[in-house]
CSV table of C-alpha atoms in Angstrom, one decimal:
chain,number,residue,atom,x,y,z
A,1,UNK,CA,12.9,152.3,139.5
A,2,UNK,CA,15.5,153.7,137.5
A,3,UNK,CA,15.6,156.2,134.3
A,4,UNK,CA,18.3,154.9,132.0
A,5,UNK,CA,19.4,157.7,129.9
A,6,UNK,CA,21.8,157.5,127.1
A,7,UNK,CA,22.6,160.1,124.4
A,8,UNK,CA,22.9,158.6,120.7
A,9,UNK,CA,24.6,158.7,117.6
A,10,UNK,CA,25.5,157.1,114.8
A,11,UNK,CA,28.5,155.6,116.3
A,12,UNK,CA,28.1,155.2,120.0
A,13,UNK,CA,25.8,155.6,123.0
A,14,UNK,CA,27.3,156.9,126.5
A,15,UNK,CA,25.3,155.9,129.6
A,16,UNK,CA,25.0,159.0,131.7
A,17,UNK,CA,23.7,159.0,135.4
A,18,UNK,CA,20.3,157.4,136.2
A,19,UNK,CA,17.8,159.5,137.3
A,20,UNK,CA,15.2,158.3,139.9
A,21,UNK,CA,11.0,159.0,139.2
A,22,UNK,CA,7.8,157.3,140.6
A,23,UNK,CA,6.4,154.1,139.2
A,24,UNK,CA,3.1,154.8,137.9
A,25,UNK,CA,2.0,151.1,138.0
A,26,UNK,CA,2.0,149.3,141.4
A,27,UNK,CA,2.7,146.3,139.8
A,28,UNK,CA,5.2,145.7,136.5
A,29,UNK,CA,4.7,142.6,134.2
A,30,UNK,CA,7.4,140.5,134.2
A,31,UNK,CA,10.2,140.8,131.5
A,32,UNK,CA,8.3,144.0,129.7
A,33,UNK,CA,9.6,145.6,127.3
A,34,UNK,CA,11.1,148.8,128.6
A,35,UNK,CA,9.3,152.1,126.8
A,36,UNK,CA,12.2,154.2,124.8
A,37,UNK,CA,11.4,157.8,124.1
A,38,UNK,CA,13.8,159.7,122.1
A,39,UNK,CA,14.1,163.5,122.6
A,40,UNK,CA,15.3,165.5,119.9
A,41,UNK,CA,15.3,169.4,118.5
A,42,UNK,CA,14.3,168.4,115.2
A,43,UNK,CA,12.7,165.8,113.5
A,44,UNK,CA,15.1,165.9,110.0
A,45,UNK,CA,18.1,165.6,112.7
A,46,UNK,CA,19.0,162.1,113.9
A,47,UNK,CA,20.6,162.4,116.7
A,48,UNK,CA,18.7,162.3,119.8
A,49,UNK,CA,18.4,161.9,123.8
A,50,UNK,CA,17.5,158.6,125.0
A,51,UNK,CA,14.8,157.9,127.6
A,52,UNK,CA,14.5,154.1,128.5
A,53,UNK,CA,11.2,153.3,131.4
A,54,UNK,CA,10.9,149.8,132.5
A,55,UNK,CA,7.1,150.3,132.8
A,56,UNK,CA,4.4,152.8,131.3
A,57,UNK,CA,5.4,156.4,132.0
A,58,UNK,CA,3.3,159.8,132.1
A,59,UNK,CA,3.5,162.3,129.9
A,60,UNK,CA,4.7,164.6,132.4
A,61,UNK,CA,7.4,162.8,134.1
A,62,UNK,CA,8.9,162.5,130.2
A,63,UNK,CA,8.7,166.0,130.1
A,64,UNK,CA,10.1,166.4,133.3
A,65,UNK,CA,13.0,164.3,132.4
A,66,UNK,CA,13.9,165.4,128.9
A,67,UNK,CA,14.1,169.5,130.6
A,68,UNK,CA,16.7,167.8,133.4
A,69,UNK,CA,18.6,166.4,130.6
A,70,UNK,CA,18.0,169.1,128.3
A,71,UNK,CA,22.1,169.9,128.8
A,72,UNK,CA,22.8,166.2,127.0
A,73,UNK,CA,20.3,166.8,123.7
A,74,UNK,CA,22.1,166.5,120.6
A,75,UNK,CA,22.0,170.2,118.3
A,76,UNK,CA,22.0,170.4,114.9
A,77,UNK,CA,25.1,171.9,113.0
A,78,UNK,CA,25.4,175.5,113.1
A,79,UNK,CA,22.0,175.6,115.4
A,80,UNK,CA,21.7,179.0,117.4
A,81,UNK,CA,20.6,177.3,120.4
A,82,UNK,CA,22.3,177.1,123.7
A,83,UNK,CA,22.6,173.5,125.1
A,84,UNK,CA,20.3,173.5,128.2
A,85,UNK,CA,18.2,176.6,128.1
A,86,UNK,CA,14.6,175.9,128.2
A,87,UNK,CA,13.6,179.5,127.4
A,88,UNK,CA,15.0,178.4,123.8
A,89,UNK,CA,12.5,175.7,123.1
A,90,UNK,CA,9.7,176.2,120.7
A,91,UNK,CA,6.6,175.0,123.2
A,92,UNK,CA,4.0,175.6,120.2
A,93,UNK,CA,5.9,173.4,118.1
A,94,UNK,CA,7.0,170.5,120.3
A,95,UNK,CA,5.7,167.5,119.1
A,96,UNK,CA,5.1,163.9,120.5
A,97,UNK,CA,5.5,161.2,117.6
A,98,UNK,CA,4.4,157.4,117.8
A,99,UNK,CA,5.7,156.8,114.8
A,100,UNK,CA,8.7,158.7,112.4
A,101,UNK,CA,6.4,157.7,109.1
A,102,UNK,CA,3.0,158.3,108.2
A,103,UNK,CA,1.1,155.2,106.2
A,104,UNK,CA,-1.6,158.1,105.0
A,105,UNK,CA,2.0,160.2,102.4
A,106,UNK,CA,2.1,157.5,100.2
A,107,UNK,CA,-1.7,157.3,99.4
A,108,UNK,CA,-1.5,161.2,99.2
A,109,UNK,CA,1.9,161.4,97.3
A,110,UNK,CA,-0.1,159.2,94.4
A,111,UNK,CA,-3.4,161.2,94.7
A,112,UNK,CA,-0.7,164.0,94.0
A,113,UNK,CA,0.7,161.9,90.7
A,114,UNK,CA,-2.4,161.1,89.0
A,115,UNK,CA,-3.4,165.1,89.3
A,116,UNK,CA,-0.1,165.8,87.4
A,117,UNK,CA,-1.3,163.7,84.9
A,118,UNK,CA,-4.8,165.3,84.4
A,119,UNK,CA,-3.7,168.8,84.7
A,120,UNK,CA,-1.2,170.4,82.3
A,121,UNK,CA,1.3,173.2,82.2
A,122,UNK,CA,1.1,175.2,85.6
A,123,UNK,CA,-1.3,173.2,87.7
A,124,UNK,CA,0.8,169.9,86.8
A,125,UNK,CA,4.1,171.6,87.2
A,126,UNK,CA,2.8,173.1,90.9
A,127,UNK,CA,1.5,170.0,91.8
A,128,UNK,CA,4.9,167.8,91.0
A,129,UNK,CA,6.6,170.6,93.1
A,130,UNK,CA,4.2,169.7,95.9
A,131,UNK,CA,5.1,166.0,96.0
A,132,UNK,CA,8.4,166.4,95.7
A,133,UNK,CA,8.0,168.7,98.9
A,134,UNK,CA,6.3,166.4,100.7
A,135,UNK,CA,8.5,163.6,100.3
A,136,UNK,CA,11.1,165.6,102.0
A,137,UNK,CA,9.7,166.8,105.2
A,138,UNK,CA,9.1,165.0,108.4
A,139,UNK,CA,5.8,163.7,108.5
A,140,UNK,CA,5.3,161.4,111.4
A,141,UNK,CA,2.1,160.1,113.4
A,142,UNK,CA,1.4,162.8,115.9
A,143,UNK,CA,0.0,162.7,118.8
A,144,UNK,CA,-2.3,166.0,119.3
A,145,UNK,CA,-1.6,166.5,122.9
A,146,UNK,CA,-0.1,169.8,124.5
A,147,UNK,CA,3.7,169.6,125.3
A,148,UNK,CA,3.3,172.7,127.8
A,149,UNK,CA,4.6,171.2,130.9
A,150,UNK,CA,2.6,173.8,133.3
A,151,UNK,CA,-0.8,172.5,131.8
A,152,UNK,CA,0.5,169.0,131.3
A,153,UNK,CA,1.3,169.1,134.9
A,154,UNK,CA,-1.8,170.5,136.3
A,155,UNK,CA,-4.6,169.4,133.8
A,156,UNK,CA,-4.9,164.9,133.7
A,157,UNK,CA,-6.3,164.8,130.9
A,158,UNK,CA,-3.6,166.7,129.3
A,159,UNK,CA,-1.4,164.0,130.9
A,160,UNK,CA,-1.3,160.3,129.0
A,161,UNK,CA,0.3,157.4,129.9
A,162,UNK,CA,2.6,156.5,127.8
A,163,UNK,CA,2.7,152.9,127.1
A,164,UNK,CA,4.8,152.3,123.5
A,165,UNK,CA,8.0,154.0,122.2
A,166,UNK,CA,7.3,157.8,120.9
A,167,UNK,CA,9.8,160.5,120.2
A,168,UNK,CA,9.3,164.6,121.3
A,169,UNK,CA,10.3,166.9,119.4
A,170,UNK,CA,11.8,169.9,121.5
A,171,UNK,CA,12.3,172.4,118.5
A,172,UNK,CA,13.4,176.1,118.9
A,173,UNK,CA,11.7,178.9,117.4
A,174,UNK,CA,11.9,179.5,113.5
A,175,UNK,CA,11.5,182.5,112.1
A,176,UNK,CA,9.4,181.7,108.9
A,177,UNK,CA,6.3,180.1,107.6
A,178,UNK,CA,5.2,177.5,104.6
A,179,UNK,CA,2.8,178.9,102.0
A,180,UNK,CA,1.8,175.2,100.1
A,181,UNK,CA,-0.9,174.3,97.5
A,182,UNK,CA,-2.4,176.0,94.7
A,183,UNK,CA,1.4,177.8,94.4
A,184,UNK,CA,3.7,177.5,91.7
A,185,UNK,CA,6.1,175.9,93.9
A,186,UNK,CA,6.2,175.7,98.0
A,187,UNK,CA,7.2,179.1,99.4
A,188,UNK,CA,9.2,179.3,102.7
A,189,UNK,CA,8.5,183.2,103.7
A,190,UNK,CA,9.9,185.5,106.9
A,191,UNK,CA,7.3,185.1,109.3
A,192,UNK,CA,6.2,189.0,110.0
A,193,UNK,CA,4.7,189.2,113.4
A,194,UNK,CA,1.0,190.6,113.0
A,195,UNK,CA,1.3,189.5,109.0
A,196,UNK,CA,-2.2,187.8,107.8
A,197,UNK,CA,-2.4,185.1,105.5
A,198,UNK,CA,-3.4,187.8,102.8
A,199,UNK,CA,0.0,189.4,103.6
A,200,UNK,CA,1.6,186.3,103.0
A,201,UNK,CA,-0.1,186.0,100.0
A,202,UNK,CA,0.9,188.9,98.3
A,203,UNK,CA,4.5,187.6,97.8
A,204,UNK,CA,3.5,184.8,95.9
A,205,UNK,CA,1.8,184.0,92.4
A,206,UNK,CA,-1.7,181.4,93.1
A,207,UNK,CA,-2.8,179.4,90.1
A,208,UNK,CA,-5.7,180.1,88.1
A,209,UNK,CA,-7.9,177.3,90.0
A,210,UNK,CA,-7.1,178.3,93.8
A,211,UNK,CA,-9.7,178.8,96.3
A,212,UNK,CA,-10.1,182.4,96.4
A,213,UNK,CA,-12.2,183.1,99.1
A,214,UNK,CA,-10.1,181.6,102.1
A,215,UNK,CA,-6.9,179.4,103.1
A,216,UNK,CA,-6.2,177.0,105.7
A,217,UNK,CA,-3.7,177.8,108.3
A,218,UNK,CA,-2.0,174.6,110.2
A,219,UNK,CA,-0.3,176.1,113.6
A,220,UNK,CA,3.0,174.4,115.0
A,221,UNK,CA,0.7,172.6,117.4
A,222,UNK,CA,-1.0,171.0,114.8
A,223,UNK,CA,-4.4,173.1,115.4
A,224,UNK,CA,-6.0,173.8,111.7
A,225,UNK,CA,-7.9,177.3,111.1
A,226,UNK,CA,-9.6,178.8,108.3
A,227,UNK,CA,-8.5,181.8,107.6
A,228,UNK,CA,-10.5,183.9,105.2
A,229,UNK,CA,-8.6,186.2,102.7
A,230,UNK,CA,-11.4,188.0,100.0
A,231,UNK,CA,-11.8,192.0,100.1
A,232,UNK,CA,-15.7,190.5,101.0
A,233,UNK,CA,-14.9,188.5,104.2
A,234,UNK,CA,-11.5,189.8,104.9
A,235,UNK,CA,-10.4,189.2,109.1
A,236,UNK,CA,-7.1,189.1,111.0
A,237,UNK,CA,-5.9,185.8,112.5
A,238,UNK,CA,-2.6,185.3,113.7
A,239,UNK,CA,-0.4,183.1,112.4
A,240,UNK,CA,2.4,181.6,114.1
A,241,UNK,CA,5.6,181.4,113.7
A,242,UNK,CA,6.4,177.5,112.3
A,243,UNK,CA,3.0,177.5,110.4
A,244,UNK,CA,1.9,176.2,107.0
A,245,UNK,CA,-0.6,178.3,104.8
A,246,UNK,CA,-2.2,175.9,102.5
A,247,UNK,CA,-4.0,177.5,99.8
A,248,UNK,CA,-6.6,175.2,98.3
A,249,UNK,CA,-7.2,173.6,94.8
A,250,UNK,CA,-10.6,174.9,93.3
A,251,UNK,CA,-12.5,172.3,90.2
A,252,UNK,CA,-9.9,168.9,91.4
A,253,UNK,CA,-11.5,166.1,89.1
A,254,UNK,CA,-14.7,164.0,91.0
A,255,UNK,CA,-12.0,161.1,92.2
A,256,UNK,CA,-9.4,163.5,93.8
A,257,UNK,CA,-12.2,165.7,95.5
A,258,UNK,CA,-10.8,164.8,99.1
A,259,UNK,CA,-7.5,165.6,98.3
A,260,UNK,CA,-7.2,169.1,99.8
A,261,UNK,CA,-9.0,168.0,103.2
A,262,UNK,CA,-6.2,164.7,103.0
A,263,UNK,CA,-3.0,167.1,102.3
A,264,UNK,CA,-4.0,169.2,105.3
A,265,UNK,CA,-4.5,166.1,107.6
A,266,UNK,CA,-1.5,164.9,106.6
A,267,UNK,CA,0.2,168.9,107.2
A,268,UNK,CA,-1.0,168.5,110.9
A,269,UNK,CA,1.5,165.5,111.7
A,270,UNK,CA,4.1,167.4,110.1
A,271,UNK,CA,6.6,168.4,112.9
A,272,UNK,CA,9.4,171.4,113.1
């Protein structure tokens, strides 16, 4: 069977050599849909690399062809990166996506409304900063699998079949973090390698009614940590580059009491 590979844009897609791989099925259904994966280094760009499988398709062997094809994958403008080196891609951050929206924002981005119209002054003007946030940024349905080819390779369960269209995310490294929540208004900082989230902190001004005992810390993978931050229960955790700190809401009103735990599922799917 063949790989079709194609590299798209707005205007045009340009067929580029087939590459050959194993079927993983011994038998294919007749007339299936083929599986399309698109590769890109971002998730706000929309240009991409084009994978096309007539049948279901590991995990690995999309890995395997997006790195041999890594030379074709579209850059962003004014990107750093150099076209085709692996060493440049993010690993923590890559991402695998079945979907470029999430249904669970819009539920959220209302829980997020009906605060601003409880809470007055700060809290409602930190809280319509939020939402206009979220709406911006890239917030698919992700799938919480490692993208590291070596374990993907070596470890099955690591390994899926891939049986519907998904897009990966092959981002390179940023150099800064997201402090979100009980802020005045979302704070992209210089990550500081060895900072803690209490470092982080200190540049910013918390409302009145944050959680002041400990924040939650989503890494690029999508792995969520508390990280504590008092002078009572103070401890260093890294944090890595690409991360979001989000720092709680304290006393939310008995209907919006999930809405901290529903932000930070939500900032898991979020991809680089």
């Amino acid at each position: 069977m063949n790989t079709l590979i194609s590299f798209m844009t707005r205007a045009k897609s340009v067929v580029l050599p087939p590459l050959m791989f194993y079927a993983l099925l011994a038998v294919t259904p007749l007339m299936a849909e083929p599986i399309e994966v698109q590769v890109t280094a971002s998730a706000q760009y929309n240009q991409h690399l084009k994978l096309s499988y007539p049948a279901p398709v590991r995990l690995q062997q999309v890995l395997a062809d997006s790195i041999a094809n890594l030379q074709q994958l579209p850059l962003p403008p004014k990107h750093n990166q150099k076209k085709g080196n692996t060493d440049q891609i993010y690993w923590p951050g890559a991402a695998l996506l079945t979907a470029r929206s999430n249904p669970e924002q819009k539920a959220v981005l209302a829980k997020l409304n009906t605060l601003s119209t409880i809470w007055q002054n700060e809290g409602r003007n930190a809280v319509l900063n939020l939402k206009t946030w979220l709406k911006n940024e890239p917030i698919g349905q992700r799938v919480f699998n490692s993208l590291d080819y070596d374990l993907v390779r070596i470890e099955m369960t690591q390994n899926p079949l891939i049986s519907e269209d998904v897009a990966v995310v092959l981002p390179p490294r940023p150099n800064s973090v997201w402090l979100l929540g009980a802020v005045k208004q979302p704070e992209k900082l210089q990550w500081r390698e060895r900072s803690s989230a209490q470092r982080y902190l200190e540049k910013i001004t918390p409302l009145s009614n944050s959680d002041n005992s400990s924040v939650w810390v989503i890494q690029p993978d999508g792995i969520v940590e508390k990280h504590p931050i008092a002078y009572w229960n103070k401890e260093h955790m890294d944090i890595a580059p690409g991360a979001i700190i989000y720092l709680g809401f304290a006393a939310l009103p008995d209907d919006l009491d999930s809405l901290n735990e529903e932000l930070i599922n939500l900032l898991r799917n979020r991809t680089l």
